[in-house]
Coordinates of C-alpha atoms and ligand atoms in Angstrom, one line a residue:
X1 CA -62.1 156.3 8.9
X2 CA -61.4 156.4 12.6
X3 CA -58.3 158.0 13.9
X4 CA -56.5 154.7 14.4
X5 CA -57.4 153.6 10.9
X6 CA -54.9 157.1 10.0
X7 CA -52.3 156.3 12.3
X8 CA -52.5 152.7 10.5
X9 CA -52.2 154.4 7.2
X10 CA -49.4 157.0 7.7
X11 CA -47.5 153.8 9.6
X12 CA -47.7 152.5 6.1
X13 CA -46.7 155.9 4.2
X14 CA -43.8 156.3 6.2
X15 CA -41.0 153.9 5.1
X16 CA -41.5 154.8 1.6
X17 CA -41.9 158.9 2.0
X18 CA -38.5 158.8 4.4
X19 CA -37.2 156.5 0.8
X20 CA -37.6 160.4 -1.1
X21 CA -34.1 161.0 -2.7
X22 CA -31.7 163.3 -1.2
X23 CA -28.1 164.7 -1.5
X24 CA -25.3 162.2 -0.5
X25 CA -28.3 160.6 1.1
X26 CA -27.5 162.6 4.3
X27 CA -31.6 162.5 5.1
X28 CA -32.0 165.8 6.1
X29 CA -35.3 165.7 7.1
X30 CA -36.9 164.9 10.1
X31 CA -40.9 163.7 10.4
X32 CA -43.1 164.5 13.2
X33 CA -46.2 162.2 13.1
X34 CA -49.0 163.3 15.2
X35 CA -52.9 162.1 14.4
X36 CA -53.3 163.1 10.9
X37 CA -50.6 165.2 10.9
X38 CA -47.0 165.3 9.7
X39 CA -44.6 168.0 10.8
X40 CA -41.5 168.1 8.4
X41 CA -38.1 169.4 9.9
X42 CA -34.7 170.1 8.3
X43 CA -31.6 169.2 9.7
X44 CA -29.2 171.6 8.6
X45 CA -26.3 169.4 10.0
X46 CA -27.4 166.8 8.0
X47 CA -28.2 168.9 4.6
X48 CA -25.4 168.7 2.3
X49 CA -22.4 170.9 1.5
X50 CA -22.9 174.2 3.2
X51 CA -21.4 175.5 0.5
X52 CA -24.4 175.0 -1.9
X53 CA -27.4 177.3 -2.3
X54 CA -29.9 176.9 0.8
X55 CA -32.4 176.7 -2.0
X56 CA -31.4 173.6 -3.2
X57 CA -32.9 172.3 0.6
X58 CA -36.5 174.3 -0.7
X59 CA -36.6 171.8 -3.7
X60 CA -35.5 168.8 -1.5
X61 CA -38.8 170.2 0.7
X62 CA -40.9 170.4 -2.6
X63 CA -39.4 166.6 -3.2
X64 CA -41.0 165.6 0.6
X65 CA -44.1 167.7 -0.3
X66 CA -44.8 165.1 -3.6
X67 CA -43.3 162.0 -1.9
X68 CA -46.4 163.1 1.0
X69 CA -48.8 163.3 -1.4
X70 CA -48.6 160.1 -3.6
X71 CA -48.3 158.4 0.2
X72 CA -51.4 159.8 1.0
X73 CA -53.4 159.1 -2.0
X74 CA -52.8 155.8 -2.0
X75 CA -54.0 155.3 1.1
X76 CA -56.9 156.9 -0.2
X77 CA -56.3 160.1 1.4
X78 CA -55.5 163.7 0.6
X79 CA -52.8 165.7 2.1
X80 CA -53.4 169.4 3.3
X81 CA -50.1 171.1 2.9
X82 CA -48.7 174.5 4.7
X83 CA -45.1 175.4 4.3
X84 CA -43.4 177.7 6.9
X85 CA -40.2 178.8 4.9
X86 CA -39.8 182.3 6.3
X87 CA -36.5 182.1 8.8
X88 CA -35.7 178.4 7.6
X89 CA -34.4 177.1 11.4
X90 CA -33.9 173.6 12.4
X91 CA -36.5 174.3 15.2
X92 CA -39.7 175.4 13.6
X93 CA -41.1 172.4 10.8
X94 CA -40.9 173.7 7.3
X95 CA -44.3 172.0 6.2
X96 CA -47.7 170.5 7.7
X97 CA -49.5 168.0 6.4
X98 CA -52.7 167.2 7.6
X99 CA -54.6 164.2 6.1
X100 CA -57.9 163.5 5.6
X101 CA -59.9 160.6 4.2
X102 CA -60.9 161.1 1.2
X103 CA -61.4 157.5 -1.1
X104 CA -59.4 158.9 -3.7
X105 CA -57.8 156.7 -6.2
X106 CA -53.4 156.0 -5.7
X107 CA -51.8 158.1 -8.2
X108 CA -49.7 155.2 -10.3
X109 CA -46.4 157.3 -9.4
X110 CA -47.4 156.3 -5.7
X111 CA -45.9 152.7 -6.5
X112 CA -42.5 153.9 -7.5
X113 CA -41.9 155.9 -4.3
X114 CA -40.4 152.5 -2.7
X115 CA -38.7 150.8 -5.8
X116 CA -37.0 154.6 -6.7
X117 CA -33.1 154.7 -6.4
X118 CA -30.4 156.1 -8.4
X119 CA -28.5 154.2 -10.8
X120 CA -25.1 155.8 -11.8
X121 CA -24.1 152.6 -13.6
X122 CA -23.1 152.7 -17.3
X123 CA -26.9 152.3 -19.1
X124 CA -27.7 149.7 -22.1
X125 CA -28.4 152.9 -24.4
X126 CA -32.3 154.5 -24.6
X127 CA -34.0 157.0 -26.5
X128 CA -35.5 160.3 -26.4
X129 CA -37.9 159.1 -28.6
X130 CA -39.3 156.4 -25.8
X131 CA -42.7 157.3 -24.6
X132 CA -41.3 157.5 -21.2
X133 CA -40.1 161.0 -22.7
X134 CA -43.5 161.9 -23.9
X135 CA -44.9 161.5 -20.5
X136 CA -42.6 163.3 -18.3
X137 CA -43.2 166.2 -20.8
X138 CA -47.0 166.2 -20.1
X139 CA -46.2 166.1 -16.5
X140 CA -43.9 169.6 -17.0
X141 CA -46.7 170.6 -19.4
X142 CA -49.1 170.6 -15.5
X143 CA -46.9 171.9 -14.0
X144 CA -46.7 176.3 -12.6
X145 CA -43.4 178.1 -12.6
X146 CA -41.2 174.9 -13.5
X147 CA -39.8 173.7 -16.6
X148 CA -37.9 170.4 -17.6
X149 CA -35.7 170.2 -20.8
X150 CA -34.3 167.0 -22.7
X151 CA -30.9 166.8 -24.4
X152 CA -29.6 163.8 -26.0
X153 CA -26.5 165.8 -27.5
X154 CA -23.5 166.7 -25.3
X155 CA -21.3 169.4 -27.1
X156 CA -17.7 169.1 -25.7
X157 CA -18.2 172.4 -23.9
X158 CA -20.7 170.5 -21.7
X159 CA -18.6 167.5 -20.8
X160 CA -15.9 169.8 -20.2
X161 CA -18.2 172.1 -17.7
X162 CA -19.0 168.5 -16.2
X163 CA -15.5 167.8 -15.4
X164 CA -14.3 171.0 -14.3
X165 CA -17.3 171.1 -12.0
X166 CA -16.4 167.6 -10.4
X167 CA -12.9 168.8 -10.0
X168 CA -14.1 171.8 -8.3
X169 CA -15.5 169.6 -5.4
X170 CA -11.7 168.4 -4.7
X171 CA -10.1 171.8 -5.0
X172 CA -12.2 173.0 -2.4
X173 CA -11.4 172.5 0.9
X174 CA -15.4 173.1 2.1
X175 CA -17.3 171.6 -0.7
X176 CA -14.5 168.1 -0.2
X177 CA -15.1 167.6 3.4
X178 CA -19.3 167.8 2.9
X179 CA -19.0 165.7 0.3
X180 CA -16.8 163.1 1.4
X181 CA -18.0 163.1 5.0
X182 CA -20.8 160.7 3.7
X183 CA -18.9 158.4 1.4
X184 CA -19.0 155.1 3.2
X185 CA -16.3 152.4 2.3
X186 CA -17.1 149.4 4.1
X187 CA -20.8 147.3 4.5
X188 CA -19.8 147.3 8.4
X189 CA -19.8 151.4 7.4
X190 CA -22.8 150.9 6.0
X191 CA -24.9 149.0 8.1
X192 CA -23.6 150.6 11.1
X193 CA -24.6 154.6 10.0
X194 CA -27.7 153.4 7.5
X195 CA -27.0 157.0 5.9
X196 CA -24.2 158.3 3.6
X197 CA -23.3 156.9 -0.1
X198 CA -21.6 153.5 0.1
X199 CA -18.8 152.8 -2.6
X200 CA -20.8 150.4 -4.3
X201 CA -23.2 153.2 -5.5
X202 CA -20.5 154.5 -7.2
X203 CA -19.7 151.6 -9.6
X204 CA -20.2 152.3 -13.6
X205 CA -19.4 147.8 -14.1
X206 CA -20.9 145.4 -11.8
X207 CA -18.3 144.9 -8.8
X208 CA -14.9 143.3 -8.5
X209 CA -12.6 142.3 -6.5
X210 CA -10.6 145.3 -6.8
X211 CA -12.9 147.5 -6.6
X212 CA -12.7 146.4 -2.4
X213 CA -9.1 148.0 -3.0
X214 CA -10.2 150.8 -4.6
X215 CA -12.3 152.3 -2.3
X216 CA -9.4 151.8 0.8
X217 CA -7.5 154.0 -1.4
X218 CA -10.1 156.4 -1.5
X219 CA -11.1 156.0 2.1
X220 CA -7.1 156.8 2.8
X221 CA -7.5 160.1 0.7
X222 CA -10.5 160.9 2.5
X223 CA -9.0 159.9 6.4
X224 CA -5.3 162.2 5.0
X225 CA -7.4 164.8 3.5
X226 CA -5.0 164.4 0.7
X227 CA -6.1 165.4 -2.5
X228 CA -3.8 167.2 -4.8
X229 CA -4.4 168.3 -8.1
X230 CA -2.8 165.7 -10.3
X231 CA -4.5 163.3 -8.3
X232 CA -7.8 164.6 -10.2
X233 CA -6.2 162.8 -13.1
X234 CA -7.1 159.8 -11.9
X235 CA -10.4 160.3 -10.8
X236 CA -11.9 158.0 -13.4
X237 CA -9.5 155.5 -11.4
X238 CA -10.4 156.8 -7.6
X239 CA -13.6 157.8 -7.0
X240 CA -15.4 154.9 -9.4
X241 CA -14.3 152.2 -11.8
X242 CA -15.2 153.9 -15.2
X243 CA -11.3 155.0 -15.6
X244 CA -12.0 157.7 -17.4
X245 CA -13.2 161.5 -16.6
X246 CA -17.1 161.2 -16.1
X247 CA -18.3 163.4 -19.3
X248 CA -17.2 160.5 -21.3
X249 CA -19.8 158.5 -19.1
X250 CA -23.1 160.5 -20.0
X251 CA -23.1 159.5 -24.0
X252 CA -24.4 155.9 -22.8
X253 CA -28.2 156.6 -22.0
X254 CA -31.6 158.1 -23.6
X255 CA -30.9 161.6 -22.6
X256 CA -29.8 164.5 -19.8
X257 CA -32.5 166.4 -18.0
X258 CA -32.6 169.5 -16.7
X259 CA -35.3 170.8 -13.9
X260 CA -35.4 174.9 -14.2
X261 CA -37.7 177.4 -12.0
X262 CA -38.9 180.4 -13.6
X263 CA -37.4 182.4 -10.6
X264 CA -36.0 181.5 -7.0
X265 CA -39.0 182.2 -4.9
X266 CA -40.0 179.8 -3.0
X267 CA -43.4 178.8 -4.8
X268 CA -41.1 178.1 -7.8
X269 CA -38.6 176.0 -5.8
X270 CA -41.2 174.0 -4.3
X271 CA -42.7 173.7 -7.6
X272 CA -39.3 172.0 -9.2
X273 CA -38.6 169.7 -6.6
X274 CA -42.5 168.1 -7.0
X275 CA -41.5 167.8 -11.1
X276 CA -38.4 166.6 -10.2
X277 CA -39.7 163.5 -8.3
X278 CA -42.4 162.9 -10.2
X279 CA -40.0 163.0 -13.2
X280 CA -37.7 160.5 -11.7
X281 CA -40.5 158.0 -10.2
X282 CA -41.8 158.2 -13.6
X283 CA -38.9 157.1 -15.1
X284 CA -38.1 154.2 -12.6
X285 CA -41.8 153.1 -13.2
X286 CA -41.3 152.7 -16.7
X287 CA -37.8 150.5 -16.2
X288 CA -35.3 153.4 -16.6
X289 CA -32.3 154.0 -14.6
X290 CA -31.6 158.0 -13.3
X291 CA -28.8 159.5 -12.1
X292 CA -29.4 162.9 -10.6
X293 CA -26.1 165.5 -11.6
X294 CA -26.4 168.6 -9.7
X295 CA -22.9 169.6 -9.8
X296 CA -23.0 172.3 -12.6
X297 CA -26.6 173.5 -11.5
X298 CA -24.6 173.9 -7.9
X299 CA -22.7 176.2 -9.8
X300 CA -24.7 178.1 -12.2
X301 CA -28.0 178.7 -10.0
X302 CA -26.0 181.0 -7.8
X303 CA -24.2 181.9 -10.5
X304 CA -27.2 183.6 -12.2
X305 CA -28.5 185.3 -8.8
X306 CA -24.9 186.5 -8.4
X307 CA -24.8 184.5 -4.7
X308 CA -22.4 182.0 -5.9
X309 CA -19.5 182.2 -2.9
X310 CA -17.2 179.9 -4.1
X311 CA -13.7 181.4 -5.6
X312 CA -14.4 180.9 -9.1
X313 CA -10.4 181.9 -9.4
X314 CA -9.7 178.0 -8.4
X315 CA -11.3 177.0 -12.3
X316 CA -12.1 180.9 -13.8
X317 CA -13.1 178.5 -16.9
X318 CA -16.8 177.6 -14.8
X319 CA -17.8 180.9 -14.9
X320 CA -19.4 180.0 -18.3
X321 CA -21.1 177.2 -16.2
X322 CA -24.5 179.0 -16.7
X323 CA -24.2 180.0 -20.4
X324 CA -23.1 176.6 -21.3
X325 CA -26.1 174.8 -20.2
X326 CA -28.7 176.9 -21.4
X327 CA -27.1 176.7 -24.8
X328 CA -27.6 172.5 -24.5
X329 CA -31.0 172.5 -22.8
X330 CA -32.5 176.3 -24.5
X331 CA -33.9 177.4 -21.8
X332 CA -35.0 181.2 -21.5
X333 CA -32.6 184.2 -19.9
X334 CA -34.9 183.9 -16.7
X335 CA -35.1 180.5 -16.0
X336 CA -32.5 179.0 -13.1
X337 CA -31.3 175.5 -13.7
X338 CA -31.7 173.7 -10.3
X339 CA -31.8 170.1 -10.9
X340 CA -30.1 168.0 -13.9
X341 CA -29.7 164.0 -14.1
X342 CA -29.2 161.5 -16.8
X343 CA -31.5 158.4 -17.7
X344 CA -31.4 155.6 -19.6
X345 CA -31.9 151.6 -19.8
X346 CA -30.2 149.8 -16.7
X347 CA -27.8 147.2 -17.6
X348 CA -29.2 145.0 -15.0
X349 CA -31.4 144.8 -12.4
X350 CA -29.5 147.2 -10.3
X351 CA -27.6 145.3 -7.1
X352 CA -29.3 144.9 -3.7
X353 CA -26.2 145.3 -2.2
X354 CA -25.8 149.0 -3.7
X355 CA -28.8 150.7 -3.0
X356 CA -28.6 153.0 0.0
X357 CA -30.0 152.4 3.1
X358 CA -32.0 154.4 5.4
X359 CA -31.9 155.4 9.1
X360 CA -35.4 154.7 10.6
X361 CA -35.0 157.3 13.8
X362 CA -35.8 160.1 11.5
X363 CA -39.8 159.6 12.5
X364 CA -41.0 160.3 16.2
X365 CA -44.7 159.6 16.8
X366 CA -46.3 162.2 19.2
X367 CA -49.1 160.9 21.1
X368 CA -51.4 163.7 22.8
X369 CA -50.8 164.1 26.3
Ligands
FMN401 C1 -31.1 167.7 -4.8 C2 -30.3 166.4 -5.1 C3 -29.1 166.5 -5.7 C4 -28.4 165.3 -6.0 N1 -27.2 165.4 -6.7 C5 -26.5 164.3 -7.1 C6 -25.4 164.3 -7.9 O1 -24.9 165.4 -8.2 N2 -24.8 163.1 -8.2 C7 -25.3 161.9 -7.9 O2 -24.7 160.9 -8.2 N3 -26.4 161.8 -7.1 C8 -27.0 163.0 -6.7 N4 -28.2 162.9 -5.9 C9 -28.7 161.6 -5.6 C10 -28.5 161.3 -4.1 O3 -27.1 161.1 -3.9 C11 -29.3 160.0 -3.7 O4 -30.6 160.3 -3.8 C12 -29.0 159.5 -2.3 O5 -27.7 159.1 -2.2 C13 -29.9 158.4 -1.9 O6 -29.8 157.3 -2.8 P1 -31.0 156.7 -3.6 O7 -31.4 157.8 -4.6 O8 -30.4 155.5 -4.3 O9 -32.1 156.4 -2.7 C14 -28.9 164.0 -5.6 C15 -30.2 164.0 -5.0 C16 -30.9 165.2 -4.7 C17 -32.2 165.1 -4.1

């Protein structure tokens, strides 16, 4: 393959890598193509809630590191990857990859990278019992220092955790502002910024004409900063259309997944962000919908390393945040939840209109010289 033939092919790998998942779809990353070689930066403006733990930005790199590799292969290439994750600054990249030709066959997963999006609409039921299940086990089963759980039973002390931990965003004054800084309320928004969550992604039923109201409310909560406690009452109302709390939400699918590493260093991290992404493109390709829900692993990661910096006096109740997972998933004393979602059959093709965009001045080419 000549050198142009490569910058043909990572032209083509580009739209659908930069589609990878990422919190409140801030795209925190930033892609520097050269020949053969891509140069992955984080934006730590752009990363989500500085609040959270800087690790979860290590599994949104091991995330980019799969999304590089399925690109690759099917163009019939194989990437050559070197992370730099000592002294994570903006200024240095965080990963190399340099491709090479190879004529190796696409990984199927490669096909999902582009059709992958979250669905956090009410779901048309599912199993764990679906082969879909029995698949993203083997994929677990291959992989080092990462582990994923099922649960299709949600003890009250779960959806309770779920709650509190959703309230826990408003009540903070830090974790509110990161997190409502990218909700976008109008397709002007939208369009305009190409990054950010817009209300429409929000949605449990398909859209109606109040739902327009809706989120004007919200945006006027958001523009006042004006969110007082017995407003979390109404979340269910506010913040999307189920009307109810959102634990009552997650009985409606197959099952709840949870991502764990078998310690926080960095090999691990990496480690469950490639399960994770392969876990959800898996799913997508086999016609189920995913919602990733990292609030309580927010919480109890940290919680577990003892870095957790948030007043747990504001809810005292979450510091069982930890315990209470690894009761519903079972996973060991030394494993660190990172990354839960649920899954579970769509309702209907999922809307056009609600799948978040992307920003395409996250790639610079370099040309030598
Ligand atoms: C590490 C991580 C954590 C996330 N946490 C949540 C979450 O708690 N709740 C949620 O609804 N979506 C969550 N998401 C999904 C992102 O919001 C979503 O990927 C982003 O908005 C882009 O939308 P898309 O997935 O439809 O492309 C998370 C994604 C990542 C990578």
């Amino acid at each position: 393959m000549t050198p142009y033939d490569i910058d043909a092919a990572i032209a083509r790998m580009l739209p659908s890598i930069m589609r990878l998942p990422n919190p409140e779809n801030g795209q925190p990353w930033e892609i520097a193509a050269h020949s053969r070689v891509l140069e992955v930066f984080h934006v730590a403006e752009r990363a989500r809630l500085g609040s959270s733990p800087d690790d979860l930005c290590v599994l949104g790199l091991g995330m980019m590191a799969e999304a590089i590799i399925l690109a690759a292969g099917s163009e019939g290439c194989d990437a050559r990857l070197e992370f730099f994750l000592e002294g994570r600054g903006d200024e240095h990249p965080w990963l190399r990859a340099v491709l090479e030709y190879s004529g190796c066959a696409a990984d199927p997963l490669a096909s999902a990278l582009a059709l992958r999006h979250s669905d956090r609409r009410r779901y048309a039921g599912g199993s764990l019992a679906d082969a879909v299940f029995r698949e993203a086990r083997q994929e677990a089963e291959l992989a080092q220092g990462t582990s994923l759980y099922l649960a299709d039973r949600y003890p009250e002390e779960f959806l309770h955790q779920v709650q509190l931990a959703d309230d826990l965003i408003f009540l903070c004054p830090d974790i509110r502002r990161d997190f409502t800084r990218w909700a976008r309320f109008t397709d002007k928004e939208i369009l305009k910024t190409r990054d950010g969550m817009s209300w429409r992604a929000f949605l449990r039923y398909p859209e109606r004409g109040y739902h327009y109201l809706q989120s004007r409310l919200w945006w006027l909560g958001v523009r006042l900063d004006w969110f007082p406690r017995w407003l979390l009452g109404l979340e269910g109302f506010l913040f999307d259309d189920s009307g109810r709390p959102s634990p009552a939400n997650y009985d409606d699918g197959a099952c709840l997944g949870c991502v764990t590493t078998a310690s926080d260093s960095l090999e691990d991290l990496v480690a469950a962000g490639r399960l994770a992404l392969r876990v959800w493109l898996l799913l997508n390709l086999r016609d189920h919908g995913v919602q990733a829900m990292t609030n309580l692993t927010c919480i109890a990661y940290p919680q577990r390393l003892g870095t957790w910096g948030e007043p747990t006096d504001k809810i005292p109740e979450l510091a069982e945040c930890y315990a209470v997972l690894q009761k519903m998933f079972g996973f060991t004393d030394t494993e660190l939840p990172i990354f839960c979602f649920r899954t579970g059959l769509p309702v209907a093709p999922y809307p056009k209109n609600a799948r978040s965009l992307r920003r395409d001045d996250r790639v610079r080419w370099i040309t030598p010289g």
